[in-house]
Coordinates of N, CA and C in Angstrom, one line a residue:
Chain A
X1 N -12.6 4.3 -9.8 CA -13.3 3.1 -10.3 C -13.5 3.2 -11.8
X2 N -14.0 2.1 -12.3 CA -14.2 2.1 -13.8 C -15.3 3.0 -14.2
X3 N -16.3 3.1 -13.4 CA -17.5 4.0 -13.8 C -17.9 4.8 -12.6
X4 N -19.0 5.6 -12.8 CA -19.5 6.4 -11.7 C -20.4 5.5 -10.9
X5 N -20.2 5.4 -9.6 CA -20.9 4.5 -8.7 C -21.8 5.4 -7.8
X6 N -23.1 5.0 -7.7 CA -24.1 5.7 -6.8 C -24.7 4.7 -5.9
X7 N -24.8 5.1 -4.7 CA -25.5 4.3 -3.7 C -26.3 5.1 -2.8
X8 N -27.5 4.6 -2.3 CA -28.0 3.3 -2.7 C -28.7 3.4 -4.1
X9 N -29.0 2.3 -4.6 CA -29.7 2.3 -5.9 C -31.2 2.7 -5.8
X10 N -31.7 2.3 -4.6 CA -33.1 2.7 -4.3 C -33.2 3.1 -2.8
X11 N -34.0 4.1 -2.6 CA -34.2 4.6 -1.2 C -35.6 5.0 -1.0
X12 N -36.3 4.4 -0.1 CA -37.7 4.7 0.3 C -37.6 5.4 1.7
X13 N -38.1 6.5 1.8 CA -38.1 7.2 3.1 C -39.4 7.8 3.4
X14 N -39.7 8.1 4.6 CA -40.9 8.8 5.0 C -40.8 10.3 4.9
X15 N -41.9 10.9 4.6 CA -41.9 12.4 4.5 C -41.4 12.9 5.8
X16 N -40.5 13.9 5.7 CA -39.9 14.6 6.9 C -38.6 14.1 7.3
X17 N -38.2 12.9 6.8 CA -36.9 12.3 7.2 C -35.8 12.9 6.4
X18 N -34.6 12.6 6.9 CA -33.3 13.1 6.2 C -32.7 11.9 5.4
X19 N -32.2 12.2 4.2 CA -31.6 11.2 3.4 C -30.2 11.7 2.9
X20 N -29.3 10.8 2.7 CA -28.0 11.0 2.0 C -27.9 10.1 0.8
X21 N -27.4 10.7 -0.3 CA -27.2 9.9 -1.5 C -25.7 10.1 -1.8
X22 N -25.1 9.0 -2.2 CA -23.6 9.0 -2.4 C -23.2 8.8 -3.8
X23 N -22.2 9.5 -4.2 CA -21.7 9.4 -5.6 C -20.2 9.2 -5.5
X24 N -19.6 8.2 -6.2 CA -18.2 8.0 -6.3 C -17.8 8.1 -7.8
X25 N -17.2 9.2 -8.2 CA -16.9 9.4 -9.6 C -15.8 8.6 -10.2
X26 N -15.7 8.7 -11.5 CA -14.5 8.0 -12.1 C -13.2 8.5 -11.6
X27 N -12.3 7.6 -11.3 CA -11.0 8.0 -10.7 C -10.3 9.1 -11.5
X28 N -9.9 10.2 -10.9 CA -9.2 11.2 -11.6 C -10.1 12.3 -12.2
X29 N -11.4 12.1 -12.2 CA -12.3 13.1 -12.7 C -12.5 14.2 -11.6
X30 N -12.1 15.4 -12.0 CA -12.2 16.5 -11.0 C -13.6 17.2 -11.0
X31 N -14.4 17.0 -12.1 CA -15.7 17.7 -12.2 C -16.8 16.6 -11.8
X32 N -17.7 17.0 -11.0 CA -18.8 16.2 -10.6 C -20.1 16.9 -10.6
X33 N -21.1 16.3 -11.1 CA -22.4 17.0 -11.3 C -23.5 16.1 -10.6
X34 N -24.5 16.8 -10.1 CA -25.7 16.1 -9.6 C -26.9 16.7 -10.5
X35 N -27.7 15.7 -10.9 CA -28.9 16.0 -11.6 C -30.1 15.3 -11.0
X36 N -31.3 15.8 -11.2 CA -32.5 15.1 -10.7 C -33.4 14.9 -11.9
X37 N -33.9 13.7 -12.0 CA -34.8 13.4 -13.2 C -36.1 12.9 -12.7
X38 N -37.1 13.6 -13.0 CA -38.5 13.2 -12.6 C -39.1 12.5 -13.8
X39 N -40.1 11.7 -13.6 CA -40.7 10.9 -14.6 C -41.1 11.7 -15.8
X40 N -40.7 11.3 -17.0 CA -41.1 11.9 -18.2 C -40.3 13.2 -18.5
X41 N -39.3 13.5 -17.7 CA -38.5 14.7 -17.9 C -37.1 14.4 -18.1
X42 N -36.4 15.4 -18.7 CA -34.9 15.2 -18.8 C -34.2 15.5 -17.5
X43 N -33.0 15.2 -17.4 CA -32.2 15.5 -16.1 C -32.2 17.0 -15.9
X44 N -32.4 17.4 -14.7 CA -32.4 18.8 -14.3 C -31.2 19.0 -13.4
X45 N -30.4 20.0 -13.8 CA -29.1 20.3 -13.1 C -29.4 20.8 -11.7
X46 N -28.6 20.2 -10.8 CA -28.7 20.7 -9.4 C -27.4 21.4 -8.9
X47 N -26.2 20.8 -9.1 CA -25.0 21.4 -8.5 C -23.8 20.8 -9.2
X48 N -22.8 21.6 -9.3 CA -21.5 21.2 -10.0 C -20.4 21.5 -9.0
X49 N -19.5 20.5 -8.9 CA -18.3 20.6 -8.1 C -17.1 20.5 -9.0
X50 N -16.1 21.4 -8.8 CA -14.8 21.3 -9.4 C -13.9 21.1 -8.2
X51 N -13.3 20.0 -8.1 CA -12.5 19.6 -6.9 C -13.4 19.6 -5.7
X52 N -13.0 20.2 -4.7 CA -13.8 20.2 -3.4 C -14.9 21.2 -3.3
X53 N -14.8 22.3 -4.2 CA -15.7 23.4 -4.1 C -16.9 23.3 -5.0
X54 N -18.1 23.8 -4.5 CA -19.2 23.9 -5.4 C -19.1 25.1 -6.3
X55 N -18.9 24.9 -7.6 CA -18.7 26.0 -8.5 C -20.0 26.6 -8.9
X56 N -21.1 25.8 -8.8 CA -22.4 26.3 -9.3 C -23.4 25.5 -8.5
X57 N -24.2 26.1 -7.6 CA -25.2 25.4 -6.9 C -26.6 26.0 -7.2
X58 N -26.7 26.6 -8.4 CA -27.9 27.4 -8.7 C -29.1 26.5 -9.0
X59 N -28.9 25.2 -9.2 CA -30.0 24.3 -9.4 C -30.6 23.7 -8.2
X60 N -30.0 23.8 -7.0 CA -30.6 23.3 -5.8 C -31.9 24.0 -5.6
X61 N -33.0 23.2 -5.4 CA -34.3 23.8 -5.4 C -34.6 24.7 -4.1
X62 N -34.0 24.4 -3.0 CA -34.2 25.2 -1.8 C -33.2 24.7 -0.8
X63 N -33.3 25.3 0.4 CA -32.2 25.1 1.4 C -32.3 23.8 2.1
X64 N -33.3 22.9 1.7 CA -33.3 21.6 2.3 C -32.3 20.7 1.6
X65 N -31.8 21.2 0.4 CA -30.8 20.4 -0.3 C -29.4 20.9 -0.1
X66 N -28.5 20.0 0.1 CA -27.1 20.4 0.3 C -26.2 19.3 -0.2
X67 N -25.0 19.7 -0.7 CA -24.1 18.7 -1.2 C -22.7 19.0 -0.8
X68 N -21.9 18.0 -0.6 CA -20.5 18.2 -0.2 C -19.6 17.2 -1.0
X69 N -18.4 17.6 -1.1 CA -17.3 16.8 -1.7 C -16.0 17.1 -1.0
X70 N -15.9 16.7 0.2 CA -14.8 17.2 1.1 C -13.4 16.9 0.6
X71 N -13.2 15.8 -0.1 CA -11.8 15.4 -0.5 C -11.7 15.5 -2.0
X72 N -12.6 16.0 -2.7 CA -12.5 16.1 -4.1 C -12.8 14.9 -4.9
X73 N -13.3 13.9 -4.2 CA -13.7 12.6 -4.9 C -15.1 12.3 -4.7
X74 N -15.4 11.5 -3.6 CA -16.8 11.1 -3.3 C -17.6 12.4 -2.9
X75 N -18.9 12.4 -3.4 CA -19.8 13.5 -3.1 C -21.0 12.9 -2.4
X76 N -21.6 13.7 -1.5 CA -22.9 13.3 -0.9 C -23.9 14.4 -1.1
X77 N -25.0 14.0 -1.5 CA -26.2 14.9 -1.7 C -27.1 14.7 -0.5
X78 N -27.4 15.7 0.3 CA -28.1 15.6 1.5 C -29.5 16.3 1.4
X79 N -30.5 15.7 1.7 CA -31.9 16.3 1.7 C -32.5 16.2 3.0
X80 N -32.8 17.3 3.6 CA -33.5 17.4 4.9 C -35.0 17.5 4.7
X81 N -35.7 17.1 5.7 CA -37.2 17.2 5.8 C -37.8 16.9 4.4
X82 N -37.5 15.6 4.0 CA -38.0 15.3 2.7 C -39.5 15.5 2.5
X83 N -39.8 15.8 1.2 CA -41.2 16.0 0.8 C -41.5 15.0 -0.3
X84 N -42.8 14.7 -0.5 CA -43.2 13.8 -1.6 C -42.7 14.3 -2.9
X85 N -42.6 15.6 -3.1 CA -42.2 16.2 -4.4 C -40.7 15.9 -4.7
X86 N -40.0 15.5 -3.7 CA -38.5 15.2 -3.9 C -38.3 13.8 -4.5
X87 N -39.4 13.1 -4.6 CA -39.3 11.7 -5.3 C -38.9 11.9 -6.7
X88 N -37.8 11.2 -7.1 CA -37.2 11.3 -8.4 C -36.0 10.4 -8.5
X89 N -35.4 10.3 -9.6 CA -34.1 9.6 -9.7 C -33.0 10.7 -9.7
X90 N -32.1 10.5 -8.8 CA -31.0 11.5 -8.6 C -29.7 10.9 -9.3
X91 N -29.3 11.6 -10.3 CA -28.2 11.1 -11.1 C -26.9 11.9 -10.8
X92 N -25.8 11.2 -10.8 CA -24.5 11.8 -10.6 C -23.7 11.6 -11.9
X93 N -22.9 12.6 -12.3 CA -22.1 12.4 -13.5 C -20.7 13.0 -13.2
X94 N -19.7 12.6 -13.9 CA -18.4 13.1 -13.7 C -17.7 13.4 -15.1
X95 N -16.8 14.3 -15.1 CA -16.0 14.5 -16.3 C -14.6 14.8 -15.9
X96 N -13.6 14.7 -16.8 CA -12.2 14.9 -16.5 C -11.9 16.3 -15.9
X97 N -12.6 17.3 -16.4 CA -12.4 18.6 -15.9 C -13.7 19.4 -16.1
X98 N -13.7 20.7 -16.0 CA -14.9 21.4 -16.0 C -15.5 21.6 -17.3
X99 N -14.8 21.3 -18.4 CA -15.4 21.5 -19.7 C -16.3 20.3 -20.1
X100 N -17.3 20.6 -20.9 CA -18.2 19.5 -21.3 C -17.6 18.7 -22.5
X101 N -16.5 19.1 -23.0 CA -15.7 18.5 -24.0 C -16.4 17.3 -24.7
X102 N -16.3 16.2 -24.1 CA -16.9 15.0 -24.6 C -18.1 14.5 -23.8
X103 N -18.7 15.3 -23.1 CA -19.9 14.9 -22.4 C -19.6 14.3 -21.1
X104 N -20.6 13.9 -20.4 CA -20.5 13.4 -19.0 C -20.7 11.9 -19.1
X105 N -20.2 11.2 -18.0 CA -20.5 9.8 -17.8 C -21.4 9.8 -16.6
X106 N -22.6 9.2 -16.7 CA -23.5 9.2 -15.6 C -23.4 7.9 -14.8
X107 N -23.7 8.0 -13.6 CA -23.9 6.8 -12.8 C -25.3 6.2 -13.0
X108 N -25.6 5.1 -12.4 CA -26.9 4.4 -12.6 C -28.0 5.0 -11.8
X109 N -27.7 6.0 -11.0 CA -28.7 6.8 -10.3 C -29.2 6.2 -9.0
X110 N -29.8 7.0 -8.2 CA -30.5 6.6 -7.0 C -32.0 7.0 -7.1
X111 N -32.9 6.0 -7.0 CA -34.3 6.3 -7.1 C -34.8 6.6 -5.7
X112 N -35.2 7.8 -5.5 CA -35.7 8.2 -4.2 C -37.2 8.3 -4.2
X113 N -37.8 7.6 -3.3 CA -39.3 7.6 -3.1 C -39.6 8.1 -1.7
X114 N -40.3 9.2 -1.6 CA -40.8 9.7 -0.3 C -42.2 9.4 -0.2
X115 N -42.5 8.7 0.9 CA -43.9 8.2 1.1 C -44.6 9.0 2.3
Chain B
X1 N -39.5 30.6 -21.9 CA -39.0 29.6 -22.9 C -38.0 28.7 -22.3
X2 N -38.2 27.4 -22.5 CA -37.2 26.4 -22.0 C -35.9 26.6 -22.8
X3 N -34.8 26.2 -22.2 CA -33.5 26.4 -22.8 C -33.3 25.4 -23.9
X4 N -33.8 24.2 -23.7 CA -33.7 23.1 -24.7 C -35.0 22.5 -24.9
X5 N -35.5 22.5 -26.1 CA -36.9 21.9 -26.4 C -36.8 20.7 -27.3
X6 N -37.6 19.7 -27.0 CA -37.7 18.6 -27.9 C -39.2 18.2 -27.9
X7 N -39.6 17.6 -29.0 CA -40.9 17.0 -29.1 C -40.9 15.7 -28.2
X8 N -41.9 15.6 -27.3 CA -41.9 14.5 -26.4 C -42.2 13.1 -27.1
X9 N -42.9 13.2 -28.2 CA -43.2 12.0 -28.9 C -44.5 11.3 -28.3
X10 N -44.7 10.0 -28.5 CA -43.7 9.1 -29.1 C -43.6 9.2 -30.6
X11 N -42.4 9.0 -31.1 CA -42.1 8.9 -32.5 C -42.1 7.5 -32.9
X12 N -43.0 7.1 -33.7 CA -43.1 5.6 -34.1 C -42.6 5.4 -35.5
X13 N -41.6 4.6 -35.7 CA -41.1 4.3 -37.0 C -41.0 2.8 -37.2
X14 N -41.2 2.3 -38.5 CA -41.1 0.9 -38.7 C -39.6 0.5 -38.8
X15 N -39.3 -0.7 -38.5 CA -38.0 -1.2 -38.5 C -37.4 -1.0 -39.9
X16 N -36.1 -0.5 -40.0 CA -35.4 -0.3 -41.2 C -35.6 1.1 -41.7
X17 N -36.5 1.9 -41.1 CA -36.7 3.3 -41.6 C -35.7 4.2 -40.9
X18 N -35.7 5.5 -41.4 CA -34.9 6.5 -40.8 C -35.7 7.3 -39.7
X19 N -35.2 7.3 -38.5 CA -35.8 8.1 -37.4 C -35.1 9.5 -37.3
X20 N -35.9 10.5 -37.3 CA -35.4 11.9 -37.2 C -35.9 12.5 -35.9
X21 N -34.9 12.9 -35.1 CA -35.2 13.5 -33.8 C -34.7 14.9 -33.8
X22 N -35.5 15.9 -33.3 CA -35.1 17.3 -33.4 C -35.0 18.0 -32.0
X23 N -34.3 19.0 -32.0 CA -34.0 19.8 -30.8 C -33.7 21.2 -31.1
X24 N -34.3 22.1 -30.4 CA -33.9 23.6 -30.5 C -33.4 24.1 -29.2
X25 N -32.6 25.1 -29.2 CA -32.0 25.6 -28.0 C -32.0 27.1 -28.0
X26 N -32.0 27.7 -26.9 CA -32.2 29.2 -26.8 C -30.9 30.0 -26.6
X27 N -29.8 29.4 -26.1 CA -28.6 30.1 -25.8 C -27.7 30.1 -27.0
X28 N -27.5 31.3 -27.6 CA -26.7 31.4 -28.8 C -25.2 31.2 -28.5
X29 N -24.8 31.3 -27.3 CA -23.4 31.1 -26.9 C -23.0 29.6 -26.8
X30 N -24.0 28.7 -26.9 CA -23.7 27.3 -26.7 C -22.8 26.9 -27.8
X31 N -21.8 26.0 -27.5 CA -20.8 25.6 -28.4 C -20.8 24.1 -28.7
X32 N -21.3 23.3 -27.8 CA -21.3 21.9 -27.9 C -22.6 21.3 -27.6
X33 N -22.9 20.2 -28.3 CA -24.3 19.6 -28.3 C -24.1 18.1 -28.3
X34 N -25.0 17.5 -27.5 CA -24.9 16.1 -27.2 C -26.2 15.4 -27.4
X35 N -26.2 14.2 -27.8 CA -27.3 13.3 -27.8 C -27.1 12.1 -26.9
X36 N -28.0 11.9 -26.0 CA -27.9 10.8 -25.1 C -29.1 9.9 -25.3
X37 N -28.9 8.6 -25.2 CA -30.0 7.6 -25.3 C -30.2 7.1 -23.8
X38 N -31.5 6.9 -23.5 CA -31.9 6.5 -22.2 C -33.0 5.4 -22.3
X39 N -32.6 4.2 -22.0 CA -33.5 3.1 -21.9 C -34.3 3.2 -20.6
X40 N -35.5 2.7 -20.7 CA -36.4 2.8 -19.5 C -35.8 2.2 -18.3
X41 N -35.7 3.0 -17.2 CA -35.2 2.5 -16.0 C -33.6 2.6 -15.9
X42 N -33.0 3.1 -16.9 CA -31.6 3.2 -17.0 C -31.1 4.6 -17.0
X43 N -29.8 4.8 -16.8 CA -29.3 6.2 -16.9 C -28.9 6.6 -18.3
X44 N -28.8 7.9 -18.6 CA -28.5 8.3 -19.9 C -27.1 7.9 -20.4
X45 N -27.0 7.5 -21.6 CA -25.8 7.0 -22.2 C -25.4 7.9 -23.4
X46 N -24.2 8.5 -23.5 CA -23.8 9.4 -24.6 C -23.7 8.6 -25.9
X47 N -24.3 9.1 -26.9 CA -24.1 8.4 -28.2 C -23.5 9.3 -29.3
X48 N -23.7 10.6 -29.2 CA -23.1 11.5 -30.2 C -22.8 12.9 -29.6
X49 N -21.8 13.6 -30.1 CA -21.6 15.0 -29.8 C -21.2 15.7 -31.1
X50 N -21.5 17.0 -31.2 CA -21.2 17.8 -32.3 C -20.9 19.2 -31.9
X51 N -19.9 19.8 -32.6 CA -19.5 21.1 -32.2 C -19.7 22.1 -33.4
X52 N -19.5 21.6 -34.6 CA -19.5 22.4 -35.8 C -20.7 22.3 -36.6
X53 N -21.1 23.4 -37.3 CA -22.2 23.3 -38.2 C -22.0 22.2 -39.2
X54 N -23.1 21.6 -39.6 CA -23.1 20.5 -40.6 C -23.4 19.2 -40.0
X55 N -22.9 18.2 -40.7 CA -23.3 16.8 -40.3 C -22.1 16.1 -39.7
X56 N -22.4 15.2 -38.7 CA -21.3 14.3 -38.2 C -21.9 12.9 -38.1
X57 N -21.2 12.0 -38.8 CA -21.7 10.6 -38.9 C -20.9 9.7 -38.0
X58 N -21.7 8.7 -37.4 CA -21.0 7.7 -36.6 C -21.9 6.4 -36.7
X59 N -21.5 5.5 -37.6 CA -22.3 4.3 -37.9 C -23.6 4.7 -38.4
X60 N -24.7 4.2 -37.8 CA -26.0 4.5 -38.2 C -26.6 5.8 -37.8
X61 N -25.8 6.5 -37.0 CA -26.2 7.8 -36.4 C -25.6 9.0 -37.1
X62 N -26.4 10.0 -37.4 CA -25.9 11.3 -37.9 C -26.4 12.4 -37.1
X63 N -25.5 13.2 -36.6 CA -26.0 14.4 -35.9 C -25.8 15.6 -36.8
X64 N -26.8 16.5 -36.8 CA -26.8 17.7 -37.6 C -26.9 18.9 -36.8
X65 N -26.1 19.9 -37.1 CA -26.1 21.2 -36.3 C -26.3 22.4 -37.2
X66 N -27.2 23.3 -36.8 CA -27.3 24.5 -37.5 C -27.4 25.6 -36.5
X67 N -26.3 26.3 -36.2 CA -26.2 27.3 -35.1 C -27.0 28.5 -35.5
X68 N -27.1 28.9 -36.7 CA -27.9 30.1 -37.1 C -29.4 29.9 -36.7
X69 N -29.9 28.7 -36.9 CA -31.2 28.3 -36.6 C -31.4 27.8 -35.2
X70 N -30.3 27.6 -34.5 CA -30.3 27.0 -33.1 C -31.0 25.7 -33.1
X71 N -30.6 24.8 -33.9 CA -31.3 23.6 -34.2 C -30.3 22.4 -34.3
X72 N -30.6 21.4 -33.6 CA -29.8 20.1 -33.6 C -30.7 19.0 -33.9
X73 N -30.2 18.0 -34.7 CA -31.0 16.9 -35.0 C -30.2 15.6 -34.9
X74 N -30.9 14.5 -34.8 CA -30.2 13.2 -34.8 C -31.0 12.3 -35.7
X75 N -30.3 11.7 -36.7 CA -30.9 10.8 -37.6 C -30.4 9.4 -37.3
X76 N -31.3 8.5 -37.2 CA -30.9 7.1 -37.0 C -31.4 6.3 -38.3
X77 N -30.4 5.8 -39.0 CA -30.7 5.0 -40.2 C -30.9 3.6 -39.9
X78 N -31.7 2.9 -40.7 CA -31.9 1.4 -40.5 C -32.3 1.2 -39.1
X79 N -33.4 1.9 -38.6 CA -33.8 1.8 -37.2 C -34.1 0.3 -36.9
X80 N -33.7 0.0 -35.6 CA -33.9 -1.4 -35.1 C -34.8 -1.3 -33.9
X81 N -35.5 -2.3 -33.5 CA -36.3 -2.3 -32.3 C -35.5 -2.0 -31.1
X82 N -34.2 -2.4 -31.1 CA -33.3 -2.1 -30.0 C -33.0 -0.6 -29.8
X83 N -33.3 0.2 -30.9 CA -33.2 1.7 -30.8 C -34.3 2.3 -30.0
X84 N -35.3 1.6 -29.7 CA -36.5 2.1 -28.9 C -36.0 2.6 -27.6
X85 N -36.1 3.8 -27.3 CA -35.6 4.4 -26.1 C -36.0 5.9 -26.1
X86 N -35.7 6.6 -25.1 CA -35.8 8.1 -25.1 C -34.5 8.7 -25.4
X87 N -34.5 9.7 -26.3 CA -33.3 10.4 -26.8 C -33.3 11.8 -26.2
X88 N -32.3 12.1 -25.5 CA -32.1 13.4 -24.8 C -31.1 14.2 -25.5
X89 N -31.5 15.4 -25.8 CA -30.7 16.4 -26.4 C -30.1 17.3 -25.2
X90 N -28.8 17.5 -25.3 CA -28.2 18.3 -24.2 C -27.3 19.4 -24.8
X91 N -27.3 20.5 -24.3 CA -26.6 21.7 -24.8 C -25.7 22.3 -23.7
X92 N -24.5 22.7 -24.0 CA -23.7 23.3 -23.0 C -24.1 24.7 -22.7
X93 N -24.1 25.1 -21.5 CA -24.4 26.5 -21.1 C -23.1 27.0 -20.4
X94 N -22.6 28.1 -20.8 CA -21.4 28.6 -20.2 C -21.9 29.5 -19.0
X95 N -21.2 29.2 -17.9 CA -21.6 29.9 -16.7 C -21.4 31.4 -16.8
X96 N -22.2 32.2 -16.1 CA -22.1 33.6 -16.1 C -20.7 34.1 -15.7
X97 N -20.1 33.4 -14.7 CA -18.8 33.8 -14.2 C -17.7 33.3 -15.1
X98 N -18.1 32.4 -16.1 CA -17.1 31.9 -17.0 C -16.3 30.8 -16.4
X99 N -15.5 30.1 -17.2 CA -14.5 29.1 -16.7 C -15.0 27.7 -16.7
X100 N -16.3 27.5 -16.9 CA -16.8 26.2 -16.9 C -18.1 26.1 -17.6
X101 N -18.5 24.9 -18.0 CA -19.7 24.7 -18.7 C -20.6 23.7 -17.9
X102 N -21.9 23.7 -18.1 CA -22.7 22.7 -17.6 C -23.7 22.3 -18.7
X103 N -24.2 21.1 -18.7 CA -25.1 20.6 -19.7 C -26.5 20.8 -19.2
X104 N -27.4 21.3 -20.1 CA -28.8 21.5 -19.9 C -29.5 20.5 -20.9
X105 N -30.4 19.8 -20.3 CA -31.1 18.7 -21.1 C -32.5 19.1 -21.5
X106 N -32.9 18.6 -22.7 CA -34.3 18.7 -23.0 C -35.0 17.6 -22.3
X107 N -36.3 17.6 -22.5 CA -37.2 16.6 -21.8 C -37.1 15.2 -22.5
X108 N -36.6 15.2 -23.7 CA -36.4 13.9 -24.4 C -37.5 13.6 -25.3
X109 N -37.2 12.8 -26.4 CA -38.2 12.3 -27.3 C -38.2 10.8 -27.2
X110 N -39.4 10.2 -27.0 CA -39.5 8.8 -27.0 C -39.6 8.2 -28.4
X111 N -38.7 7.3 -28.7 CA -38.7 6.6 -30.0 C -39.2 5.2 -29.9
X112 N -40.1 4.8 -30.7 CA -40.6 3.4 -30.7 C -40.4 2.9 -32.1
X113 N -39.5 1.8 -32.3 CA -39.3 1.2 -33.6 C -40.0 -0.1 -33.6
X114 N -41.0 -0.3 -34.5 CA -41.8 -1.5 -34.5 C -41.4 -2.4 -35.6
X115 N -41.4 -3.7 -35.3 CA -41.0 -4.7 -36.4 C -42.0 -4.7 -37.6

């Protein structure tokens, strides 16, 4: 597609529920990144995919968070047993390859609210 | 010590003035540096990147890099009310295993340009 697409744009869920957030990167971009942004903070790195594999998942806060990219294109971030502290904007970004060369293109984000 | 530090602001400047935004980083191995602009409720948008020591100009924006001091800045000349936003500094961090980079963001500086 022309840009990075994220769905849903907003998600409200109850504490303890499971959620999935989807990211469709720019066509042909092999590198895909997930970030989380809390109010008043900069984006916080979560995980990086190069192709289908997670090259760096060091930013995932705990084992309730998991992400996949089975065909090297669309990625899904999965959060189990959501907690109120998970409330944030989840941003996805893509780049042509693993280098930061010219920076990333971000999607419009998914605002997750856990009540 | 945070990897990327910015003054949170707000930085308030009158219309037509020069706005100066600053950023320091801790990883001496970082090679590329980015400035993103983020309007309230929107995702970050890349406005400048710089790799070499010195200045890089693009229209009303000038990025400055001093690797010895681990310091990056962004100057906005002839500031306009439409420049009011949060400006995020991002620095590439090279993975321990090598072969790829990821961007680490500062918390951002809020700029307010008043008429």
